[in-house]
Amino acid sequence: MLFRLLSLLMILLALPYGPAWAVDRAKVERQFQQWLAQEVWPEARGAGVRRPTFDAAFSKVRLNWDLPDLVPPGSKATLPRRQRQAEFGAPGRYFNRGSVDGATSMGRRMAKRHASALQQTERRTGVPGRIILAIWGRESGYGQVKIPHNVFEVLGTKGFMSRRADYFRQELIAALQIAEAGHAPEQAMRSSWAGALGQPQFMPSSFLKFAEDGDGDGRADIWRSEADTIASIGGYLARHGWDKTRDWGFEVSVPASVSCALEGPDQGQSIREWEALGIHRGSGRAFPAHERDGVAYLMMPAGRNGPAFLVTPNFYVLKEYNKSDLYALFVGHVGDRIQFGVQDFRGAWGRVDSMLRSDVAAMQRGLERRDYDVGGADGLAGFKTRRSIGRWQEATGQQVTCFPSAAMKANLSR
């Protein structure tokens, strides 16, 4: 009996959403159906969606209680204990051998197979084909990854009861507009757990704004057309500001005399100025001459526990596709491997503590009490949190790592 009780306790502690699981699900389901009828349908109708389209979309849809970040009516929003999205986990784990090598090898094959479409898109947008390939590979395995969810189930559930309900409700209306216009082939309205569609994994609103016809058939088909997928990714980056005269960034060595707290897109200076501080390319090669007077930003995704980079404004264009530093870094790195044959980063990913998001959030609140700007106590170690940790460590005479650790929690909770 004791073993069974302990097992049950462990299961309950592992559930990521706490109070969300204590609600009357049947009652919430009824509220969801009322919400669809009384709130979503009038909004959809106003956006040009016909009743048959709406009814077909929701004919078999029920709430999906397995999705992350749910906040059912009557429950309190809490941070999930762990973050499911890989982009916000341990930095080194994101660059595992299988993911990097798989995206690279398949990317090289795709570069040959779709050379014409890639060259055409690069000429039109200025976005390098290798970058488009790396995004395509990361998002859907070059169209090979099975997309698991019904988009209306995902967006309906998250639009009704998630921490970002308003955002997902808008995406739900956009998905209905896509269905109404007949953009997607039959049975193709499948999505990720967040509601992203097709081979480039566009959110529905991004499809409506940025999907492009790359093969000239008059349709933007990001589900079946590789040329349309390539054109859409390139167009998305171009319209978010990709500068064809710049690279995305360079791995660098950062001497101990340069503070890791200098990280961030609001602390940029020219590469020439970074060089004057003692920062050099990790490869030992010189920076390209045309880059040296351009602005660059220090980026250390694991603080002193991993590789360091000087990144250009194009790096932050990549982050418009996915807000994670690790995602943008993966795309740039894999793209370079595809085209230039570069090897692994020269800087090693050091070991970092496995931490709960709630623990990181507690540390962030401790830093906020000390007047450090962490960008919000969200439990994620973004650049503002990393450099605030570094500044706090410098101010208190500690070893400066610019990355959270379990030992910091007690100190910052005081």
CSV table of C-alpha atoms in Angstrom, one decimal:
chain,number,residue,atom,x,y,z
A,1,MET,CA,0.0,0.0,0.0
A,2,LEU,CA,2.8,2.4,0.9
A,3,PHE,CA,4.5,1.8,-2.5
A,4,ARG,CA,1.2,2.5,-4.3
A,5,LEU,CA,0.7,5.7,-2.4
A,6,LEU,CA,4.3,6.8,-3.1
A,7,SER,CA,3.8,5.9,-6.8
A,8,LEU,CA,0.6,8.0,-6.9
A,9,LEU,CA,2.3,10.9,-5.3
A,10,MET,CA,5.2,10.8,-7.8
A,11,ILE,CA,2.7,10.8,-10.7
A,12,LEU,CA,0.8,13.8,-9.2
A,13,LEU,CA,4.0,15.7,-8.7
A,14,ALA,CA,5.1,15.0,-12.3
A,15,LEU,CA,1.9,16.5,-13.8
A,16,PRO,CA,2.9,19.8,-15.2
A,17,TYR,CA,-0.2,21.9,-14.7
A,18,GLY,CA,-1.2,21.4,-11.1
A,19,PRO,CA,-4.8,22.7,-10.5
A,20,ALA,CA,-5.8,22.2,-14.1
A,21,TRP,CA,-6.3,18.5,-13.5
A,22,ALA,CA,-8.7,18.9,-10.5
A,23,VAL,CA,-11.6,20.5,-12.6
A,24,ASP,CA,-14.8,18.9,-13.7
A,25,ARG,CA,-13.8,18.0,-17.3
A,26,ALA,CA,-17.4,17.3,-18.5
A,27,LYS,CA,-18.4,20.7,-17.3
A,28,VAL,CA,-15.5,22.4,-18.9
A,29,GLU,CA,-16.2,20.6,-22.2
A,30,ARG,CA,-19.8,22.0,-22.1
A,31,GLN,CA,-18.3,25.5,-21.6
A,32,PHE,CA,-16.0,24.9,-24.5
A,33,GLN,CA,-18.9,24.0,-26.8
A,34,GLN,CA,-20.8,27.1,-25.7
A,35,TRP,CA,-17.7,29.2,-26.3
A,36,LEU,CA,-17.4,27.9,-29.8
A,37,ALA,CA,-21.1,28.6,-30.5
A,38,GLN,CA,-21.5,31.9,-28.8
A,39,GLU,CA,-18.1,33.6,-29.3
A,40,VAL,CA,-16.0,31.9,-31.9
A,41,TRP,CA,-18.7,31.4,-34.6
A,42,PRO,CA,-19.8,35.0,-34.7
A,43,GLU,CA,-16.1,36.1,-35.0
A,44,ALA,CA,-15.4,33.6,-37.7
A,45,ARG,CA,-18.5,34.6,-39.6
A,46,GLY,CA,-17.3,38.2,-39.5
A,47,ALA,CA,-14.0,37.1,-40.9
A,48,GLY,CA,-15.7,35.5,-43.9
A,49,VAL,CA,-16.1,31.9,-42.8
A,50,ARG,CA,-19.2,30.1,-43.9
A,51,ARG,CA,-21.3,27.9,-41.5
A,52,PRO,CA,-20.5,24.6,-43.4
A,53,THR,CA,-16.8,25.3,-43.1
A,54,PHE,CA,-17.1,26.0,-39.4
A,55,ASP,CA,-19.2,23.0,-38.7
A,56,ALA,CA,-16.9,20.7,-40.6
A,57,ALA,CA,-13.9,22.0,-38.7
A,58,PHE,CA,-15.4,21.3,-35.3
A,59,SER,CA,-17.6,18.3,-36.0
A,60,LYS,CA,-15.4,15.9,-34.1
A,61,VAL,CA,-13.3,18.3,-32.0
A,62,ARG,CA,-13.1,18.0,-28.2
A,63,LEU,CA,-10.8,19.6,-25.7
A,64,ASN,CA,-7.3,18.1,-25.8
A,65,TRP,CA,-6.2,17.8,-22.2
A,66,ASP,CA,-2.7,16.6,-23.1
A,67,LEU,CA,-1.6,19.9,-24.5
A,68,PRO,CA,0.9,22.1,-22.5
A,69,ASP,CA,0.1,25.4,-20.8
A,70,LEU,CA,-3.6,24.8,-20.2
A,71,VAL,CA,-5.5,26.9,-17.7
A,72,PRO,CA,-9.1,25.6,-17.5
A,73,PRO,CA,-11.9,27.8,-16.1
A,74,GLY,CA,-11.7,27.9,-12.3
A,75,SER,CA,-8.1,26.9,-12.1
A,76,LYS,CA,-5.1,29.1,-11.4
A,77,ALA,CA,-2.4,29.7,-14.0
A,78,THR,CA,0.9,28.2,-12.9
A,79,LEU,CA,4.3,27.7,-14.6
A,80,PRO,CA,4.7,24.1,-15.9
A,81,ARG,CA,7.3,22.3,-13.8
A,82,ARG,CA,9.2,21.4,-17.0
A,83,GLN,CA,9.3,23.0,-20.4
A,84,ARG,CA,8.4,20.5,-23.1
A,85,GLN,CA,9.8,22.7,-26.0
A,86,ALA,CA,13.3,21.6,-26.8
A,87,GLU,CA,14.4,25.2,-27.6
A,88,PHE,CA,14.2,26.1,-23.9
A,89,GLY,CA,16.0,23.1,-22.4
A,90,ALA,CA,19.7,22.5,-21.7
A,91,PRO,CA,21.7,24.2,-24.4
A,92,GLY,CA,24.1,21.3,-25.3
A,93,ARG,CA,21.3,18.8,-25.5
A,94,TYR,CA,19.7,20.8,-28.4
A,95,PHE,CA,22.7,20.1,-30.5
A,96,ASN,CA,22.7,16.3,-30.2
A,97,ARG,CA,24.6,14.3,-32.7
A,98,GLY,CA,21.5,12.8,-34.4
A,99,SER,CA,19.7,16.1,-34.9
A,100,VAL,CA,22.7,18.0,-36.3
A,101,ASP,CA,24.0,15.2,-38.5
A,102,GLY,CA,20.6,14.3,-39.8
A,103,ALA,CA,19.6,17.8,-40.7
A,104,THR,CA,23.0,18.3,-42.4
A,105,SER,CA,23.1,15.1,-44.5
A,106,MET,CA,19.5,15.4,-45.6
A,107,GLY,CA,20.0,19.1,-46.3
A,108,ARG,CA,22.9,18.4,-48.6
A,109,ARG,CA,20.7,16.0,-50.6
A,110,MET,CA,17.9,18.5,-50.7
A,111,ALA,CA,20.3,21.2,-51.8
A,112,LYS,CA,21.0,19.1,-55.0
A,113,ARG,CA,17.4,18.0,-55.5
A,114,HIS,CA,15.9,21.5,-55.2
A,115,ALA,CA,18.8,23.6,-56.5
A,116,SER,CA,16.7,25.6,-59.0
A,117,ALA,CA,14.1,26.6,-56.4
A,118,LEU,CA,16.7,27.5,-53.9
A,119,GLN,CA,18.7,29.6,-56.3
A,120,GLN,CA,15.6,31.4,-57.5
A,121,THR,CA,14.5,32.2,-54.0
A,122,GLU,CA,17.9,33.4,-53.0
A,123,ARG,CA,18.1,35.7,-56.0
A,124,ARG,CA,14.7,37.1,-55.2
A,125,THR,CA,15.0,37.5,-51.4
A,126,GLY,CA,18.7,37.5,-50.7
A,127,VAL,CA,18.3,34.7,-48.1
A,128,PRO,CA,20.9,32.0,-48.6
A,129,GLY,CA,19.6,28.6,-49.7
A,130,ARG,CA,21.5,27.0,-46.8
A,131,ILE,CA,19.5,29.0,-44.3
A,132,ILE,CA,16.2,28.0,-45.9
A,133,LEU,CA,17.3,24.4,-45.9
A,134,ALA,CA,18.3,24.4,-42.2
A,135,ILE,CA,14.9,25.9,-41.2
A,136,TRP,CA,13.0,23.4,-43.4
A,137,GLY,CA,15.0,20.6,-41.8
A,138,ARG,CA,14.5,21.8,-38.2
A,139,GLU,CA,10.8,22.4,-38.7
A,140,SER,CA,9.6,19.3,-40.4
A,141,GLY,CA,12.6,17.1,-41.3
A,142,TYR,CA,12.3,18.4,-44.9
A,143,GLY,CA,8.6,17.4,-45.0
A,144,GLN,CA,9.3,13.9,-43.6
A,145,VAL,CA,8.0,14.3,-40.0
A,146,LYS,CA,4.4,13.3,-39.4
A,147,ILE,CA,2.3,16.2,-38.1
A,148,PRO,CA,0.3,14.8,-35.3
A,149,HIS,CA,-2.6,17.0,-34.3
A,150,ASN,CA,-5.9,18.4,-35.7
A,151,VAL,CA,-5.3,22.1,-35.9
A,152,PHE,CA,-8.8,23.0,-34.8
A,153,GLU,CA,-8.5,20.8,-31.8
A,154,VAL,CA,-5.2,22.4,-30.8
A,155,LEU,CA,-6.1,26.0,-31.4
A,156,GLY,CA,-9.7,25.5,-30.1
A,157,THR,CA,-8.3,24.1,-26.8
A,158,LYS,CA,-5.6,26.7,-26.4
A,159,GLY,CA,-7.8,29.5,-27.5
A,160,PHE,CA,-10.3,28.5,-24.9
A,161,MET,CA,-8.0,27.7,-22.0
A,162,SER,CA,-4.3,28.5,-22.1
A,163,ARG,CA,-2.1,31.3,-20.7
A,164,ARG,CA,-2.0,32.9,-24.2
A,165,ALA,CA,-5.7,32.4,-25.0
A,166,ASP,CA,-6.1,35.6,-27.0
A,167,TYR,CA,-3.2,34.8,-29.3
A,168,PHE,CA,-4.4,31.3,-30.0
A,169,ARG,CA,-8.0,32.5,-30.6
A,170,GLN,CA,-6.7,34.8,-33.3
A,171,GLU,CA,-4.8,31.9,-34.8
A,172,LEU,CA,-7.9,29.8,-34.7
A,173,ILE,CA,-9.8,32.3,-36.8
A,174,ALA,CA,-6.9,32.4,-39.2
A,175,ALA,CA,-7.0,28.6,-39.5
A,176,LEU,CA,-10.7,28.8,-40.3
A,177,GLN,CA,-10.0,31.4,-43.0
A,178,ILE,CA,-7.4,29.0,-44.5
A,179,ALA,CA,-10.0,26.2,-44.6
A,180,GLU,CA,-12.7,28.5,-46.0
A,181,ALA,CA,-10.4,29.6,-48.9
A,182,GLY,CA,-9.4,26.0,-49.7
A,183,HIS,CA,-5.7,26.6,-49.4
A,184,ALA,CA,-5.0,23.3,-47.8
A,185,PRO,CA,-5.5,19.9,-49.5
A,186,GLU,CA,-8.1,17.7,-48.0
A,187,GLN,CA,-7.2,16.2,-44.6
A,188,ALA,CA,-4.1,18.4,-44.4
A,189,MET,CA,-5.1,20.7,-41.6
A,190,ARG,CA,-2.8,18.9,-39.2
A,191,SER,CA,-0.5,20.9,-36.8
A,192,SER,CA,2.1,20.8,-34.1
A,193,TRP,CA,1.0,21.1,-30.5
A,194,ALA,CA,1.2,24.8,-30.9
A,195,GLY,CA,-0.9,25.0,-34.1
A,196,ALA,CA,1.8,25.3,-36.7
A,197,LEU,CA,1.0,24.1,-40.2
A,198,GLY,CA,2.8,22.4,-43.2
A,199,GLN,CA,6.4,21.8,-44.1
A,200,PRO,CA,7.6,25.3,-42.9
A,201,GLN,CA,5.4,25.0,-39.8
A,202,PHE,CA,3.8,28.4,-40.2
A,203,MET,CA,1.2,29.5,-37.7
A,204,PRO,CA,-2.1,30.2,-39.6
A,205,SER,CA,-1.7,33.9,-39.5
A,206,SER,CA,1.8,33.6,-40.9
A,207,PHE,CA,0.5,31.5,-43.7
A,208,LEU,CA,-2.0,34.2,-44.6
A,209,LYS,CA,0.7,36.9,-44.6
A,210,PHE,CA,3.8,35.1,-45.9
A,211,ALA,CA,3.0,31.9,-47.8
A,212,GLU,CA,4.2,32.1,-51.4
A,213,ASP,CA,3.8,30.3,-54.7
A,214,GLY,CA,7.2,29.1,-55.7
A,215,ASP,CA,6.2,26.7,-58.5
A,216,GLY,CA,4.0,29.0,-60.5
A,217,ASP,CA,0.8,27.1,-60.2
A,218,GLY,CA,-1.1,29.9,-58.6
A,219,ARG,CA,-1.3,28.3,-55.2
A,220,ALA,CA,0.8,28.6,-52.0
A,221,ASP,CA,0.8,25.0,-51.0
A,222,ILE,CA,3.1,24.5,-48.0
A,223,TRP,CA,1.9,21.0,-47.5
A,224,ARG,CA,2.8,19.3,-50.8
A,225,SER,CA,5.0,21.7,-52.7
A,226,GLU,CA,8.7,21.9,-51.9
A,227,ALA,CA,9.1,24.9,-54.2
A,228,ASP,CA,6.3,26.7,-52.3
A,229,THR,CA,7.9,25.8,-49.0
A,230,ILE,CA,11.3,27.1,-50.0
A,231,ALA,CA,9.8,30.3,-51.4
A,232,SER,CA,7.7,30.8,-48.3
A,233,ILE,CA,10.6,30.4,-45.8
A,234,GLY,CA,12.8,32.7,-47.9
A,235,GLY,CA,10.0,35.3,-48.2
A,236,TYR,CA,9.3,35.2,-44.5
A,237,LEU,CA,12.9,36.0,-43.6
A,238,ALA,CA,13.3,38.7,-46.3
A,239,ARG,CA,10.1,40.4,-45.1
A,240,HIS,CA,11.4,40.3,-41.5
A,241,GLY,CA,14.6,42.2,-42.5
A,242,TRP,CA,17.2,39.7,-43.7
A,243,ASP,CA,20.3,41.6,-44.9
A,244,LYS,CA,21.9,39.9,-47.8
A,245,THR,CA,25.2,41.7,-47.2
A,246,ARG,CA,25.7,40.1,-43.8
A,247,ASP,CA,26.2,36.5,-42.5
A,248,TRP,CA,24.3,35.3,-39.4
A,249,GLY,CA,27.3,35.2,-37.0
A,250,PHE,CA,30.6,33.6,-36.0
A,251,GLU,CA,31.8,31.4,-33.2
A,252,VAL,CA,34.4,33.3,-31.2
A,253,SER,CA,36.7,33.0,-28.2
A,254,VAL,CA,35.9,35.3,-25.3
A,255,PRO,CA,38.8,36.0,-22.9
A,256,ALA,CA,38.1,36.2,-19.2
A,257,SER,CA,38.7,40.0,-19.4
A,258,VAL,CA,35.5,40.4,-21.4
A,259,SER,CA,32.3,40.1,-19.3
A,260,CYS,CA,29.7,37.6,-20.4
A,261,ALA,CA,27.2,40.2,-19.1
A,262,LEU,CA,27.9,42.2,-22.3
A,263,GLU,CA,25.6,39.8,-24.1
A,264,GLY,CA,22.4,41.0,-25.8
A,265,PRO,CA,20.9,42.7,-28.8
A,266,ASP,CA,20.9,46.1,-27.0
A,267,GLN,CA,24.7,46.0,-26.4
A,268,GLY,CA,26.0,45.8,-29.9
A,269,GLN,CA,29.2,47.3,-31.3
A,270,SER,CA,31.3,46.8,-34.4
A,271,ILE,CA,33.2,43.6,-34.9
A,272,ARG,CA,36.3,45.7,-35.1
A,273,GLU,CA,35.5,47.0,-31.6
A,274,TRP,CA,34.9,43.5,-30.2
A,275,GLU,CA,38.3,42.5,-31.7
A,276,ALA,CA,39.9,45.4,-29.8
A,277,LEU,CA,38.6,43.8,-26.6
A,278,GLY,CA,40.4,40.6,-27.4
A,279,ILE,CA,37.5,38.6,-29.0
A,280,HIS,CA,38.6,36.5,-32.1
A,281,ARG,CA,37.0,33.9,-34.3
A,282,GLY,CA,37.1,30.4,-32.8
A,283,SER,CA,38.5,29.1,-36.1
A,284,GLY,CA,41.5,31.4,-35.9
A,285,ARG,CA,40.6,32.9,-39.2
A,286,ALA,CA,40.1,36.6,-39.7
A,287,PHE,CA,36.6,38.1,-39.8
A,288,PRO,CA,35.6,38.9,-43.3
A,289,ALA,CA,36.7,42.4,-44.2
A,290,HIS,CA,33.2,43.6,-45.2
A,291,GLU,CA,31.9,42.4,-41.8
A,292,ARG,CA,34.4,44.2,-39.5
A,293,ASP,CA,32.7,47.6,-39.5
A,294,GLY,CA,29.2,46.0,-39.1
A,295,VAL,CA,27.4,45.8,-35.8
A,296,ALA,CA,27.5,42.5,-33.9
A,297,TYR,CA,26.3,41.3,-30.6
A,298,LEU,CA,27.8,38.9,-28.1
A,299,MET,CA,25.7,35.8,-27.6
A,300,MET,CA,26.5,33.1,-25.0
A,301,PRO,CA,23.5,30.7,-24.8
A,302,ALA,CA,25.1,28.7,-21.9
A,303,GLY,CA,27.0,31.6,-20.4
A,304,ARG,CA,30.6,30.5,-19.7
A,305,ASN,CA,29.4,26.9,-19.9
A,306,GLY,CA,29.5,26.7,-23.7
A,307,PRO,CA,30.5,28.2,-27.0
A,308,ALA,CA,30.3,32.0,-27.6
A,309,PHE,CA,29.3,33.9,-30.7
A,310,LEU,CA,29.3,37.3,-32.3
A,311,VAL,CA,26.0,37.4,-34.2
A,312,THR,CA,24.7,40.0,-36.7
A,313,PRO,CA,21.2,41.5,-37.0
A,314,ASN,CA,20.4,38.5,-39.3
A,315,PHE,CA,20.5,36.2,-36.2
A,316,TYR,CA,17.6,38.2,-34.7
A,317,VAL,CA,15.7,37.8,-38.0
A,318,LEU,CA,16.1,34.1,-37.5
A,319,LYS,CA,14.6,34.5,-34.1
A,320,GLU,CA,11.5,36.0,-35.8
A,321,TYR,CA,10.9,32.5,-36.9
A,322,ASN,CA,11.3,31.0,-33.5
A,323,LYS,CA,12.1,33.2,-30.4
A,324,SER,CA,14.8,30.8,-29.1
A,325,ASP,CA,18.5,31.7,-29.2
A,326,LEU,CA,19.2,27.9,-29.6
A,327,TYR,CA,16.9,27.6,-32.6
A,328,ALA,CA,18.6,30.5,-34.4
A,329,LEU,CA,22.0,29.1,-33.6
A,330,PHE,CA,21.0,25.6,-34.8
A,331,VAL,CA,19.8,27.1,-38.1
A,332,GLY,CA,22.9,29.1,-38.7
A,333,HIS,CA,25.2,26.2,-37.7
A,334,VAL,CA,23.5,23.5,-39.8
A,335,GLY,CA,23.3,25.9,-42.7
A,336,ASP,CA,27.0,26.4,-42.6
A,337,ARG,CA,27.6,22.6,-42.3
A,338,ILE,CA,25.3,22.0,-45.4
A,339,GLN,CA,27.1,24.5,-47.6
A,340,PHE,CA,30.6,24.9,-46.2
A,341,GLY,CA,31.3,21.6,-44.5
A,342,VAL,CA,32.1,23.2,-41.1
A,343,GLN,CA,32.5,20.8,-38.2
A,344,ASP,CA,31.3,21.0,-34.6
A,345,PHE,CA,31.6,24.1,-32.5
A,346,ARG,CA,35.1,24.5,-31.1
A,347,GLY,CA,33.8,25.5,-27.7
A,348,ALA,CA,32.4,22.6,-25.7
A,349,TRP,CA,29.0,22.5,-24.1
A,350,GLY,CA,29.7,22.2,-20.4
A,351,ARG,CA,27.4,20.5,-18.0
A,352,VAL,CA,24.6,22.6,-16.6
A,353,ASP,CA,22.2,21.8,-13.8
A,354,SER,CA,18.8,20.3,-14.7
A,355,MET,CA,16.4,22.7,-13.2
A,356,LEU,CA,12.6,23.1,-12.9
A,357,ARG,CA,11.2,26.2,-14.6
A,358,SER,CA,9.7,27.1,-11.2
A,359,ASP,CA,13.2,27.2,-9.7
A,360,VAL,CA,14.5,29.4,-12.5
A,361,ALA,CA,11.5,31.7,-12.0
A,362,ALA,CA,12.2,31.9,-8.3
A,363,MET,CA,15.7,33.0,-9.1
A,364,GLN,CA,14.4,35.6,-11.6
A,365,ARG,CA,12.2,37.0,-8.9
A,366,GLY,CA,15.1,37.2,-6.6
A,367,LEU,CA,17.1,39.2,-9.2
A,368,GLU,CA,14.1,41.5,-9.8
A,369,ARG,CA,14.0,42.3,-6.1
A,370,ARG,CA,17.6,43.4,-6.5
A,371,ASP,CA,16.6,45.6,-9.4
A,372,TYR,CA,18.0,43.5,-12.2
A,373,ASP,CA,16.0,43.3,-15.5
A,374,VAL,CA,15.5,39.6,-16.3
A,375,GLY,CA,12.8,40.2,-18.9
A,376,GLY,CA,10.1,38.7,-16.7
A,377,ALA,CA,10.0,35.7,-14.3
A,378,ASP,CA,9.0,33.1,-16.9
A,379,GLY,CA,11.4,30.4,-15.8
A,380,LEU,CA,13.4,30.6,-19.0
A,381,ALA,CA,17.1,31.6,-19.1
A,382,GLY,CA,17.0,34.1,-21.9
A,383,PHE,CA,19.8,36.7,-22.5
A,384,LYS,CA,18.4,39.2,-20.0
A,385,THR,CA,18.4,36.5,-17.3
A,386,ARG,CA,21.8,35.3,-18.2
A,387,ARG,CA,23.5,38.7,-18.1
A,388,SER,CA,21.6,39.7,-15.0
A,389,ILE,CA,23.0,36.6,-13.3
A,390,GLY,CA,26.5,37.7,-14.5
A,391,ARG,CA,26.1,41.2,-13.2
A,392,TRP,CA,24.8,39.9,-9.8
A,393,GLN,CA,27.8,37.5,-9.7
A,394,GLU,CA,30.2,40.3,-10.5
A,395,ALA,CA,28.7,42.6,-7.9
A,396,THR,CA,28.9,40.0,-5.2
A,397,GLY,CA,32.4,38.8,-5.9
A,398,GLN,CA,31.4,35.3,-7.2
A,399,GLN,CA,32.7,33.3,-10.1
A,400,VAL,CA,30.9,34.7,-13.1
A,401,THR,CA,29.1,32.1,-15.2
A,402,CYS,CA,26.1,34.0,-16.6
A,403,PHE,CA,23.9,30.9,-16.3
A,404,PRO,CA,21.5,29.6,-13.6
A,405,SER,CA,22.5,26.8,-11.3
A,406,ALA,CA,20.9,25.0,-8.4
A,407,ALA,CA,23.2,26.6,-5.9
A,408,MET,CA,22.0,30.1,-6.8
A,409,LYS,CA,18.4,29.5,-5.8
A,410,ALA,CA,19.1,29.7,-2.0
A,411,ASN,CA,21.2,32.8,-2.4
A,412,LEU,CA,18.7,34.6,-4.5
A,413,SER,CA,15.7,33.6,-2.4
A,414,ARG,CA,17.0,35.6,0.6
